mmCIF file of C-alpha atoms in Angstrom:
data_model
loop_
_atom_site.group_PDB
_atom_site.id
_atom_site.type_symbol
_atom_site.label_atom_id
_atom_site.label_comp_id
_atom_site.label_asym_id
_atom_site.label_seq_id
_atom_site.Cartn_x
_atom_site.Cartn_y
_atom_site.Cartn_z
ATOM 1 C CA MET A 28 -14.597 -13.479 15.930
ATOM 2 C CA ILE A 29 -16.365 -10.250 16.952
ATOM 3 C CA TYR A 30 -16.399 -7.798 14.059
ATOM 4 C CA ASP A 31 -16.633 -4.605 16.114
ATOM 5 C CA PRO A 32 -13.400 -2.808 15.130
ATOM 6 C CA ARG A 33 -12.714 -1.268 18.526
ATOM 7 C CA HIS A 34 -13.217 -4.586 20.312
ATOM 8 C CA ARG A 35 -10.835 -6.295 17.895
ATOM 9 C CA ILE A 36 -8.260 -3.560 18.389
ATOM 10 C CA GLU A 37 -8.474 -3.554 22.178
ATOM 11 C CA HIS A 38 -8.302 -7.341 22.564
ATOM 12 C CA HIS A 39 -5.544 -8.071 20.004
ATOM 13 C CA GLN A 40 -7.852 -9.794 17.538
ATOM 14 C CA LEU A 41 -6.587 -8.107 14.385
ATOM 15 C CA TRP A 42 -5.138 -9.883 11.356
ATOM 16 C CA ILE A 43 -1.690 -8.466 12.164
ATOM 17 C CA ASP A 44 -1.844 -10.137 15.597
ATOM 18 C CA LYS A 45 -2.356 -13.539 13.962
ATOM 19 C CA VAL A 46 0.440 -12.782 11.493
ATOM 20 C CA ARG A 47 2.916 -11.973 14.228
ATOM 21 C CA GLU A 48 2.008 -15.125 16.136
ATOM 22 C CA GLY A 49 2.828 -17.131 13.010
ATOM 23 C CA LEU A 50 6.050 -15.195 12.401
ATOM 24 C CA GLU A 51 7.285 -15.870 15.928
ATOM 25 C CA LYS A 52 7.170 -19.590 15.113
ATOM 26 C CA THR A 53 9.329 -19.076 12.008
ATOM 27 C CA GLY A 54 12.218 -17.755 14.085
ATOM 28 C CA SER A 55 13.490 -14.409 15.312
ATOM 29 C CA TRP A 56 13.849 -11.315 13.137
ATOM 30 C CA ASP A 57 17.637 -11.803 13.113
ATOM 31 C CA GLN A 58 17.182 -15.340 11.808
ATOM 32 C CA GLN A 59 14.855 -14.146 9.062
ATOM 33 C CA GLN A 60 17.269 -11.385 8.066
ATOM 34 C CA TYR A 61 20.026 -13.970 7.766
ATOM 35 C CA SER A 62 17.810 -16.198 5.596
ATOM 36 C CA ILE A 63 16.977 -13.272 3.283
ATOM 37 C CA ARG A 64 20.666 -12.377 2.950
ATOM 38 C CA LEU A 65 21.435 -16.015 2.213
ATOM 39 C CA MET A 66 18.809 -16.188 -0.554
ATOM 40 C CA THR A 67 20.046 -12.891 -2.012
ATOM 41 C CA LEU A 68 23.626 -14.201 -2.019
ATOM 42 C CA ALA A 69 22.501 -17.375 -3.790
ATOM 43 C CA ASP A 70 20.800 -15.270 -6.490
ATOM 44 C CA LEU A 71 23.880 -13.073 -6.908
ATOM 45 C CA MET A 72 26.190 -16.082 -7.216
ATOM 46 C CA ASN A 73 23.615 -18.011 -9.286
ATOM 47 C CA ILE A 74 23.911 -21.126 -7.141
ATOM 48 C CA PRO A 75 21.388 -23.081 -5.007
ATOM 49 C CA VAL A 76 20.954 -22.053 -1.364
ATOM 50 C CA GLN A 77 21.743 -25.639 -0.308
ATOM 51 C CA ARG A 78 25.259 -25.225 -1.666
ATOM 52 C CA LEU A 79 25.823 -22.129 0.464
ATOM 53 C CA LEU A 80 24.795 -24.090 3.556
ATOM 54 C CA THR A 81 27.796 -26.372 3.031
ATOM 55 C CA LEU A 82 30.236 -23.460 3.419
ATOM 56 C CA THR A 83 31.943 -22.624 6.685
ATOM 57 C CA PRO A 84 30.906 -19.490 8.622
ATOM 58 C CA ASP A 85 34.179 -17.771 7.606
ATOM 59 C CA GLN A 86 33.579 -18.528 3.924
ATOM 60 C CA LEU A 87 30.020 -17.211 4.156
ATOM 61 C CA ALA A 88 31.210 -14.061 5.916
ATOM 62 C CA THR A 89 33.735 -13.477 3.124
ATOM 63 C CA ASP A 90 31.060 -13.883 0.451
ATOM 64 C CA PHE A 91 28.701 -11.563 2.310
ATOM 65 C CA GLN A 92 31.457 -8.957 2.530
ATOM 66 C CA ARG A 93 32.401 -9.279 -1.148
ATOM 67 C CA HIS A 94 28.815 -8.755 -2.331
ATOM 68 C CA GLY A 95 28.027 -5.948 0.112
ATOM 69 C CA LEU A 96 25.478 -7.945 2.089
ATOM 70 C CA THR A 97 26.731 -6.727 5.449
ATOM 71 C CA ASP A 98 24.207 -3.866 5.185
ATOM 72 C CA SER A 99 20.462 -4.356 4.949
ATOM 73 C CA PRO A 100 19.222 -5.429 1.487
ATOM 74 C CA PRO A 101 17.305 -2.143 0.870
ATOM 75 C CA LEU A 102 20.480 -0.093 1.433
ATOM 76 C CA LEU A 103 22.420 -2.435 -0.830
ATOM 77 C CA ALA A 104 19.813 -2.122 -3.593
ATOM 78 C CA LEU A 105 19.763 1.658 -3.315
ATOM 79 C CA GLU A 106 23.569 1.936 -3.455
ATOM 80 C CA THR A 107 23.604 -0.268 -6.560
ATOM 81 C CA LEU A 108 20.993 1.957 -8.212
ATOM 82 C CA LYS A 109 23.114 5.017 -7.462
ATOM 83 C CA GLN A 110 26.128 3.336 -9.072
ATOM 84 C CA LEU A 111 24.009 2.796 -12.192
ATOM 85 C CA GLY A 112 23.258 6.525 -12.336
ATOM 86 C CA TYR A 113 19.967 6.786 -10.437
ATOM 87 C CA PRO A 114 18.360 9.308 -10.124
ATOM 88 C CA LYS A 115 20.416 11.458 -12.502
ATOM 89 C CA ARG A 116 19.548 9.300 -15.483
ATOM 90 C CA GLU A 117 16.570 7.166 -16.398
ATOM 91 C CA LEU A 118 17.231 3.475 -15.855
ATOM 92 C CA SER A 119 16.257 0.788 -18.355
ATOM 93 C CA GLU A 120 14.755 -2.575 -17.404
ATOM 94 C CA GLU A 121 16.509 -4.178 -20.379
ATOM 95 C CA ASP A 122 20.021 -2.802 -19.678
ATOM 96 C CA ASP A 123 20.143 -1.967 -15.964
ATOM 97 C CA LEU A 124 17.734 -4.313 -14.209
ATOM 98 C CA PRO A 125 19.897 -7.459 -14.776
ATOM 99 C CA ASN A 126 22.679 -5.736 -12.797
ATOM 100 C CA CYS A 127 20.519 -5.108 -9.743
ATOM 101 C CA GLY A 128 17.519 -7.443 -10.041
ATOM 102 C CA ALA A 129 18.712 -9.886 -7.368
ATOM 103 C CA LYS A 130 19.448 -7.045 -4.932
ATOM 104 C CA ILE A 131 16.034 -5.454 -5.475
ATOM 105 C CA ALA A 132 14.404 -8.863 -4.953
ATOM 106 C CA GLY A 133 16.270 -9.174 -1.656
ATOM 107 C CA ALA A 134 15.115 -5.679 -0.646
ATOM 108 C CA LEU A 135 11.506 -6.578 -1.458
ATOM 109 C CA ASN A 136 11.657 -9.747 0.665
ATOM 110 C CA TRP A 137 13.307 -7.854 3.523
ATOM 111 C CA CYS A 138 10.705 -5.055 3.546
ATOM 112 C CA ALA A 139 7.772 -7.479 3.278
ATOM 113 C CA VAL A 140 8.844 -9.099 6.565
ATOM 114 C CA HIS A 141 10.108 -5.899 8.207
ATOM 115 C CA ILE A 142 6.758 -4.118 7.783
ATOM 116 C CA LEU A 143 5.014 -6.957 9.638
ATOM 117 C CA ARG A 144 7.622 -7.466 12.371
ATOM 118 C CA SER A 145 9.038 -4.009 13.078
ATOM 119 C CA THR A 146 8.212 -2.437 16.438
ATOM 120 C CA ASP A 147 8.002 0.930 14.618
ATOM 121 C CA THR A 148 5.280 -0.118 12.153
ATOM 122 C CA HIS A 149 2.155 1.985 12.551
ATOM 123 C CA ILE A 150 -1.040 -0.065 12.121
ATOM 124 C CA MET A 151 -4.075 1.617 10.550
ATOM 125 C CA LEU A 152 -7.458 -0.119 10.426
ATOM 126 C CA LEU A 153 -9.820 0.668 7.540
ATOM 127 C CA ASP A 154 -13.291 -0.721 6.884
ATOM 128 C CA ASP A 155 -13.441 -3.031 3.880
ATOM 129 C CA LYS A 156 -16.240 -1.161 2.069
ATOM 130 C CA THR A 157 -14.224 2.064 1.986
ATOM 131 C CA ALA A 158 -11.026 0.169 1.132
ATOM 132 C CA LYS A 159 -12.737 -1.469 -1.857
ATOM 133 C CA ALA A 160 -14.092 1.857 -3.103
ATOM 134 C CA VAL A 161 -10.658 3.491 -2.752
ATOM 135 C CA ALA A 162 -8.864 0.590 -4.473
ATOM 136 C CA ASP A 163 -11.214 0.753 -7.476
ATOM 137 C CA SER A 164 -10.977 4.518 -7.891
ATOM 138 C CA LYS A 165 -9.243 6.223 -10.813
ATOM 139 C CA TYR A 166 -5.592 7.072 -10.368
ATOM 140 C CA SER A 167 -2.499 8.723 -11.744
ATOM 141 C CA ASP A 168 1.043 7.325 -11.596
ATOM 142 C CA ILE A 169 2.703 7.405 -8.186
ATOM 143 C CA THR A 170 6.387 8.164 -7.753
ATOM 144 C CA ALA A 171 9.027 7.063 -5.296
ATOM 145 C CA ALA A 172 9.519 10.720 -4.318
ATOM 146 C CA GLU A 173 5.903 10.941 -3.127
ATOM 147 C CA LEU A 174 6.275 7.793 -1.067
ATOM 148 C CA GLN A 175 9.099 9.403 0.940
ATOM 149 C CA HIS A 176 6.417 11.521 2.647
ATOM 150 C CA LEU A 177 4.369 8.770 4.259
ATOM 151 C CA PRO A 178 2.425 9.843 7.356
ATOM 152 C CA HIS A 179 4.111 6.939 9.173
ATOM 153 C CA ASN A 180 7.116 4.905 8.065
ATOM 154 C CA PRO A 181 6.745 1.976 7.946
ATOM 155 C CA CYS A 182 2.975 1.593 8.112
ATOM 156 C CA LEU A 183 0.390 -1.104 7.462
ATOM 157 C CA ILE A 184 -3.224 -0.546 6.389
ATOM 158 C CA GLU A 185 -5.294 -3.521 7.527
ATOM 159 C CA PHE A 186 -8.860 -4.042 6.293
ATOM 160 C CA TYR A 187 -11.731 -5.175 8.539
ATOM 161 C CA ARG A 188 -12.372 -7.983 6.073
ATOM 162 C CA PRO A 189 -10.526 -9.057 2.901
ATOM 163 C CA ILE A 190 -11.309 -7.092 -0.254
ATOM 164 C CA GLU A 191 -11.393 -8.498 -3.777
ATOM 165 C CA VAL A 192 -9.359 -6.552 -6.353
ATOM 166 C CA ALA A 193 -8.405 -7.136 -9.996
ATOM 167 C CA GLU A 194 -11.491 -9.301 -10.514
ATOM 168 C CA LYS A 195 -10.898 -9.396 -14.264
ATOM 169 C CA ILE A 196 -7.591 -11.210 -13.701
ATOM 170 C CA LYS A 197 -8.279 -14.924 -13.285
ATOM 171 C CA ARG A 198 -10.020 -15.360 -9.916
ATOM 172 C CA GLY A 199 -9.021 -11.921 -8.685
ATOM 173 C CA VAL A 200 -6.840 -11.150 -5.687
ATOM 174 C CA ARG A 201 -8.115 -11.109 -2.087
ATOM 175 C CA LEU A 202 -6.133 -8.523 -0.120
ATOM 176 C CA ARG A 203 -5.940 -8.435 3.688
ATOM 177 C CA GLY A 204 -3.661 -5.449 4.050
ATOM 178 C CA VAL A 205 -1.158 -3.167 2.311
ATOM 179 C CA GLY A 206 2.147 -2.021 3.816
ATOM 180 C CA PHE A 207 4.330 0.956 2.895
ATOM 181 C CA GLU A 208 8.004 1.554 3.670
ATOM 182 C CA ALA A 209 10.215 4.344 2.348
ATOM 183 C CA VAL A 210 13.825 3.142 2.142
ATOM 184 C CA GLY A 211 15.455 5.954 0.165
ATOM 185 C CA ALA A 212 16.398 9.578 0.721
ATOM 186 C CA PRO A 213 15.299 12.899 -0.815
ATOM 187 C CA ASP A 214 18.244 12.821 -3.240
ATOM 188 C CA ALA A 215 17.546 9.198 -4.237
ATOM 189 C CA PRO A 216 13.950 8.227 -3.362
ATOM 190 C CA ALA A 217 12.951 4.578 -3.136
ATOM 191 C CA ALA A 218 10.053 2.756 -1.519
ATOM 192 C CA VAL A 219 8.425 -0.651 -1.225
ATOM 193 C CA VAL A 220 4.696 -1.369 -1.147
ATOM 194 C CA SER A 221 3.704 -4.866 0.050
ATOM 195 C CA PHE A 222 0.307 -6.358 -0.722
ATOM 196 C CA TYR A 223 -0.627 -9.115 1.730
ATOM 197 C CA LEU A 224 -3.131 -11.678 0.467
ATOM 198 C CA ASP A 225 -5.781 -13.521 2.439
ATOM 199 C CA TYR A 226 -3.857 -16.735 1.817
ATOM 200 C CA TRP A 227 -1.272 -18.374 4.069
ATOM 201 C CA GLN A 228 1.896 -20.263 3.222
ATOM 202 C CA ARG A 229 3.414 -22.609 5.798
ATOM 203 C CA THR A 230 7.100 -22.210 6.579
ATOM 204 C CA ASN A 231 7.791 -25.077 8.997
ATOM 205 C CA ASP A 232 6.193 -27.887 10.985
ATOM 206 C CA GLU A 233 6.062 -25.823 14.190
ATOM 207 C CA GLY A 234 3.095 -23.766 12.977
ATOM 208 C CA GLY A 235 5.107 -21.008 11.345
ATOM 209 C CA ARG A 236 3.298 -19.296 8.494
ATOM 210 C CA PHE A 237 3.496 -16.175 6.384
ATOM 211 C CA PRO A 238 0.871 -14.417 4.212
ATOM 212 C CA ALA A 239 1.299 -14.710 0.461
ATOM 213 C CA THR A 240 2.744 -11.382 -0.657
ATOM 214 C CA ILE A 241 3.058 -9.248 -3.776
ATOM 215 C CA CYS A 242 5.811 -6.635 -3.421
ATOM 216 C CA THR A 243 6.326 -3.602 -5.661
ATOM 217 C CA TRP A 244 9.544 -1.573 -5.838
ATOM 218 C CA PHE A 245 9.429 2.149 -6.648
ATOM 219 C CA GLY A 246 12.671 3.940 -7.500
ATOM 220 C CA GLY A 247 14.483 3.740 -10.836
ATOM 221 C CA PHE A 248 12.101 0.946 -11.776
ATOM 222 C CA CYS A 249 8.528 0.018 -10.978
ATOM 223 C CA ILE A 250 8.612 -3.763 -10.725
ATOM 224 C CA SER A 251 6.682 -6.354 -8.738
ATOM 225 C CA SER A 252 7.680 -9.671 -7.203
ATOM 226 C CA LEU A 253 5.117 -12.484 -6.968
ATOM 227 C CA GLY A 254 5.926 -15.442 -4.757
ATOM 228 C CA LYS A 255 5.092 -19.059 -5.485
ATOM 229 C CA ALA A 256 2.190 -18.992 -3.027
ATOM 230 C CA VAL A 257 0.702 -15.989 -4.848
ATOM 231 C CA ARG A 258 0.920 -17.741 -8.211
ATOM 232 C CA ILE A 259 -0.787 -20.820 -6.764
ATOM 233 C CA GLN A 260 -3.559 -18.767 -5.200
ATOM 234 C CA ILE A 261 -4.238 -16.686 -8.339
ATOM 235 C CA GLY A 262 -3.330 -19.388 -10.857
ATOM 236 C CA ILE A 263 -0.837 -17.677 -13.173
ATOM 237 C CA LEU A 264 2.524 -18.514 -14.740
ATOM 238 C CA PRO A 265 5.709 -16.391 -14.517
ATOM 239 C CA GLU A 266 6.473 -13.756 -17.162
ATOM 240 C CA THR A 267 2.991 -13.655 -18.645
ATOM 241 C CA GLU A 268 0.640 -10.834 -19.578
ATOM 242 C CA LEU A 269 -1.463 -11.637 -16.506
ATOM 243 C CA GLU A 270 1.530 -10.936 -14.271
ATOM 244 C CA GLN A 271 1.920 -7.477 -15.835
ATOM 245 C CA MET A 272 -1.783 -6.832 -15.330
ATOM 246 C CA ILE A 273 -1.423 -7.643 -11.640
ATOM 247 C CA THR A 274 1.563 -5.293 -11.396
ATOM 248 C CA ASN A 275 -0.514 -2.498 -12.945
ATOM 249 C CA ALA A 276 -3.342 -3.221 -10.498
ATOM 250 C CA CYS A 277 -0.911 -3.022 -7.569
ATOM 251 C CA VAL A 278 0.423 0.333 -8.758
ATOM 252 C CA ARG A 279 -3.139 1.660 -8.993
ATOM 253 C CA ILE A 280 -4.048 0.447 -5.496
ATOM 254 C CA ALA A 281 -0.814 1.863 -4.038
ATOM 255 C CA ARG A 282 -1.596 5.249 -5.577
ATOM 256 C CA ASN A 283 -5.162 5.300 -4.280
ATOM 257 C CA LEU A 284 -4.393 4.120 -0.736
ATOM 258 C CA TRP A 285 -1.511 6.589 -0.434
ATOM 259 C CA ASP A 286 -3.838 9.394 -1.545
ATOM 260 C CA PHE A 287 -6.426 8.184 0.954
ATOM 261 C CA VAL A 288 -4.208 8.068 4.058
ATOM 262 C CA THR A 289 -2.701 11.476 3.187
ATOM 263 C CA SER A 290 -6.050 13.065 2.272
ATOM 264 C CA ARG A 291 -7.302 16.087 4.202
ATOM 265 C CA SER A 292 -10.674 14.390 4.748
ATOM 266 C CA ILE A 293 -9.183 11.458 6.685
ATOM 267 C CA ARG A 294 -8.819 11.467 10.456
ATOM 268 C CA TYR A 295 -6.912 9.076 12.723
ATOM 269 C CA GLU A 296 -8.531 7.928 15.947
ATOM 270 C CA GLN A 297 -5.913 6.408 18.239
ATOM 271 C CA VAL A 298 -7.507 3.386 19.945
ATOM 272 C CA PRO A 299 -5.469 2.124 22.942
ATOM 273 C CA ARG A 300 -5.064 -1.627 23.377
ATOM 274 C CA LYS A 301 -5.492 -3.664 26.537
ATOM 275 C CA PRO A 302 -2.359 -5.363 27.915
ATOM 276 C CA HIS A 303 -1.599 -8.501 25.947
ATOM 277 C CA ARG A 304 -1.807 -11.699 27.937
ATOM 278 C CA HIS A 305 1.666 -12.717 26.698
ATOM 279 C CA SER A 306 3.245 -9.282 27.191
ATOM 280 C CA ARG A 307 4.474 -9.843 30.761
ATOM 281 C CA PRO A 308 7.949 -11.407 30.779
ATOM 282 C CA ALA A 309 8.759 -14.251 33.112
ATOM 283 C CA SER A 310 10.669 -13.442 36.267
ATOM 284 C CA GLY A 311 14.340 -12.914 35.606
ATOM 285 C CA GLN A 312 13.854 -12.316 31.863
ATOM 286 C CA ALA A 313 14.375 -8.986 30.154
ATOM 287 C CA SER A 314 11.321 -7.616 28.381
ATOM 288 C CA GLU A 315 11.567 -7.178 24.611
ATOM 289 C CA PRO A 316 10.852 -3.794 22.978
ATOM 290 C CA GLN A 317 7.119 -3.294 22.724
ATOM 291 C CA SER A 318 5.640 -2.761 19.288
ATOM 292 C CA LYS A 319 3.635 0.377 18.590
ATOM 293 C CA SER A 320 0.750 -1.821 17.464
ATOM 294 C CA ASP A 321 0.749 -3.476 20.912
ATOM 295 C CA ARG A 322 0.038 -0.081 22.472
ATOM 296 C CA GLU A 323 -2.442 1.477 20.046
ATOM 297 C CA VAL A 324 -3.890 1.233 16.539
ATOM 298 C CA SER A 325 -5.177 4.057 14.330
ATOM 299 C CA LEU A 326 -8.808 3.691 13.270
ATOM 300 C CA LEU A 327 -9.304 5.601 10.011
ATOM 301 C CA PHE A 328 -12.525 7.472 9.342
ATOM 302 C CA ILE A 329 -13.773 10.198 7.013
ATOM 303 C CA SER A 330 -14.381 13.500 8.775
ATOM 304 C CA ARG A 331 -15.285 15.526 5.692
ATOM 305 C CA ASP A 332 -17.256 14.319 2.706
ATOM 306 C CA SER A 333 -18.073 16.340 -0.408
ATOM 307 C CA LYS A 334 -21.314 14.427 -1.010
ATOM 308 C CA SER A 335 -24.218 16.798 -1.582
ATOM 309 C CA SER A 336 -27.804 16.076 -0.589
ATOM 310 C CA VAL A 337 -30.214 14.664 -3.150
ATOM 311 C CA GLY A 338 -32.434 17.748 -3.214
ATOM 312 C CA ASP A 339 -29.512 20.117 -3.926
ATOM 313 C CA ASP A 340 -28.039 18.129 -6.803
ATOM 314 C CA LYS A 341 -27.852 20.180 -10.016
ATOM 315 C CA THR A 342 -28.340 17.162 -12.249
ATOM 316 C CA GLU A 343 -31.520 16.183 -10.448
ATOM 317 C CA ARG A 344 -32.934 19.722 -10.562
ATOM 318 C CA SER A 345 -32.500 19.715 -14.333
ATOM 319 C CA THR A 346 -34.366 16.401 -14.712
ATOM 320 C CA PRO A 347 -37.848 17.190 -15.999
ATOM 321 C CA GLN A 348 -39.420 13.952 -14.697
ATOM 322 C CA PRO A 349 -39.071 12.510 -11.182
ATOM 323 C CA TRP A 350 -36.600 9.645 -10.992
ATOM 324 C CA ASP A 351 -38.106 6.176 -10.816
ATOM 325 C CA HIS A 352 -34.820 4.509 -9.815
ATOM 326 C CA ARG A 353 -31.620 5.020 -7.862
ATOM 327 C CA ILE A 354 -28.003 4.870 -9.043
ATOM 328 C CA GLU A 355 -24.730 4.406 -7.180
ATOM 329 C CA ILE A 356 -22.182 7.223 -7.493
ATOM 330 C CA ALA A 357 -18.645 5.828 -7.269
ATOM 331 C CA GLY A 358 -16.148 7.217 -4.785
ATOM 332 C CA THR A 359 -13.424 9.444 -6.139
ATOM 333 C CA PHE A 360 -10.700 11.881 -5.139
ATOM 334 C CA HIS A 361 -10.997 15.649 -5.491
ATOM 335 C CA GLU A 362 -7.867 17.782 -5.853
ATOM 336 C CA LEU A 363 -7.831 21.346 -4.540
ATOM 337 C CA VAL A 364 -5.015 23.723 -5.488
ATOM 338 C CA TYR A 365 -3.848 26.415 -3.058
ATOM 339 C CA CYS A 366 -1.358 29.265 -3.176
ATOM 340 C CA ALA A 367 1.453 28.080 -0.924
ATOM 341 C CA LYS A 368 2.245 31.652 0.184
ATOM 342 C CA CYS A 369 -1.147 32.851 1.383
ATOM 343 C CA GLY A 370 -3.239 29.653 1.318
ATOM 344 C CA ASP A 371 -5.908 31.047 -1.007
ATOM 345 C CA LEU A 372 -7.838 28.490 -3.081
ATOM 346 C CA HIS A 373 -6.683 28.498 -6.713
ATOM 347 C CA ARG A 374 -8.351 27.007 -9.762
ATOM 348 C CA HIS A 375 -6.600 24.341 -11.817
ATOM 349 C CA ASP A 376 -7.070 26.293 -15.029
ATOM 350 C CA LEU A 377 -5.270 29.297 -13.499
ATOM 351 C CA LEU A 378 -1.982 27.457 -12.946
ATOM 352 C CA GLY A 379 0.918 29.657 -13.990
ATOM 353 C CA GLN A 380 -1.026 32.830 -13.249
ATOM 354 C CA ALA A 381 -1.041 35.226 -10.316
ATOM 355 C CA CYS A 382 -2.943 34.435 -7.151
ATOM 356 C CA ARG A 383 -6.055 36.587 -6.808
ATOM 357 C CA LYS A 384 -5.274 37.347 -3.164
ATOM 358 C CA CYS A 385 -1.513 37.936 -2.862
ATOM 359 C CA GLY A 386 -0.478 38.302 -6.502
ATOM 360 C CA GLU A 387 2.212 35.584 -6.446
ATOM 361 C CA VAL A 388 2.346 33.223 -9.433
ATOM 362 C CA VAL A 389 0.890 29.804 -8.531
ATOM 363 C CA GLY A 390 2.370 26.765 -10.303
ATOM 364 C CA PRO A 391 2.909 24.856 -12.362
ATOM 365 C CA ARG A 392 5.969 23.925 -10.235
ATOM 366 C CA ILE A 393 6.401 26.773 -7.740
ATOM 367 C CA ASN A 394 4.276 28.271 -4.948
ATOM 368 C CA LEU A 395 1.864 25.357 -5.216
ATOM 369 C CA ARG A 396 0.070 23.270 -2.568
ATOM 370 C CA VAL A 397 -2.243 20.456 -3.650
ATOM 371 C CA GLU A 398 -4.582 18.770 -1.173
ATOM 372 C CA LYS A 399 -6.870 15.823 -1.842
ATOM 373 C CA TYR A 400 -10.245 14.958 -0.420
ATOM 374 C CA TRP A 401 -12.007 11.614 -0.621
ATOM 375 C CA HIS A 402 -15.591 11.616 -1.882
ATOM 376 C CA SER A 403 -17.293 8.446 -0.592
ATOM 377 C CA PRO A 404 -19.600 6.433 -2.857
ATOM 378 C CA TYR A 405 -23.279 7.088 -2.239
ATOM 379 C CA ILE A 406 -26.741 6.288 -3.602
ATOM 380 C CA LYS A 407 -28.541 8.981 -5.583
ATOM 381 C CA GLY A 408 -32.282 8.968 -6.243
ATOM 382 C CA PRO A 409 -35.623 8.808 -4.402
ATOM 383 C CA GLU A 410 -35.790 6.663 -1.297
ATOM 384 C CA GLY A 411 -37.407 3.281 -1.849
ATOM 385 C CA ALA A 412 -36.897 3.273 -5.637
ATOM 386 C CA PRO A 413 -35.133 0.259 -7.208
ATOM 387 C CA LEU A 414 -31.369 0.423 -7.675
ATOM 388 C CA LYS A 415 -30.254 0.249 -11.308
ATOM 389 C CA ASN A 416 -26.891 -0.069 -13.020
ATOM 390 C CA VAL A 417 -26.545 2.818 -15.440
ATOM 391 C CA VAL A 418 -24.153 2.367 -18.365
ATOM 392 C CA GLN A 419 -23.036 5.654 -19.856
ATOM 393 C CA ASP A 420 -22.483 5.926 -23.613
ATOM 394 C CA VAL A 421 -18.930 7.240 -23.910
ATOM 395 C CA ARG A 422 -18.588 6.880 -27.674
ATOM 396 C CA ARG A 423 -17.266 10.024 -29.296
ATOM 397 C CA GLN A 424 -19.944 11.587 -31.430
ATOM 398 C CA LYS A 425 -19.227 13.305 -34.726
ATOM 399 C CA ARG A 426 -19.539 17.035 -34.700
ATOM 400 C CA PRO A 427 -22.215 18.328 -37.060
ATOM 401 C CA GLY A 428 -20.682 19.514 -40.319
#
């Protein structure tokens, strides 16, 4: 395969193109929706799926109606959360999750497939080096309310090549892409983030396949669902400490990628795609709705970088001796605070005080606009010097008495 990103975009050689070819062999989207509803019903009734297949269509329709499965699983999960008091009260995994766990699991499965198959999904292509740096960056907790403001909904961030994350957990996790879908509303926010692994699971003998997926639900709870294929690929058992570590890693990556695609320093280049060789319908057949990713794909790139030149660096100017080595500065996010009324830059330590330009109080919760910029990793030091790993001593020293 040619690794030039524009060539891969134009000629339908992306990972998502291979995924959709495999999904077409698993059946139509309507068939997959029915299968997800069937599995959700089996979980709700606590019976095997094979037993449901012995029921008549009328009996199945009655059971679907009784358990509210006539709507999509995400809507069903959200309505159940509202009945439990979300978002007016804080939900408990011990008391409330057993009452909605099966419905949330159904919503996670539905969104994982919907992000890949929907004609409305916006595909964004990101180089793997930047994706790895972003995934490993520091983070703060992300909320379902933030995820309601995605630049595109649903959207999928595909990486040029797989990236390795959570290396300290067993063999690590090789990610091929991350999808986002907001399924809630401003009064009851909810969202699903799907992490697609570079590992396939076969679904039938006709060549149907699906990527192993880790799904995380945000809204009332922050829980993750790991499929059997994921457990085989990583090598972990259910309900273990390793599973919780993977969930925490997914939350961190979701936070960082969301910050990245919504950062002011990121630009979207719309790359048009050439007509697909299978896109022309046969004579007499109606053409199916064309996916957005069949028309164009967004190529992400950094248009503004806060990296300063080596000669202007304050730390280097204060070094009495010339450096005899180079070090790698990790990528990170920078937050800038603005007055929402006049747009004047405001310092973090002045939150709650008047803006210097217009006089309006800025923050902590009113008249506040926060924008993030991505600072790419870079090498610091004289050209040609050896690269060294520098370990900083972060032990707290005793103050002199």
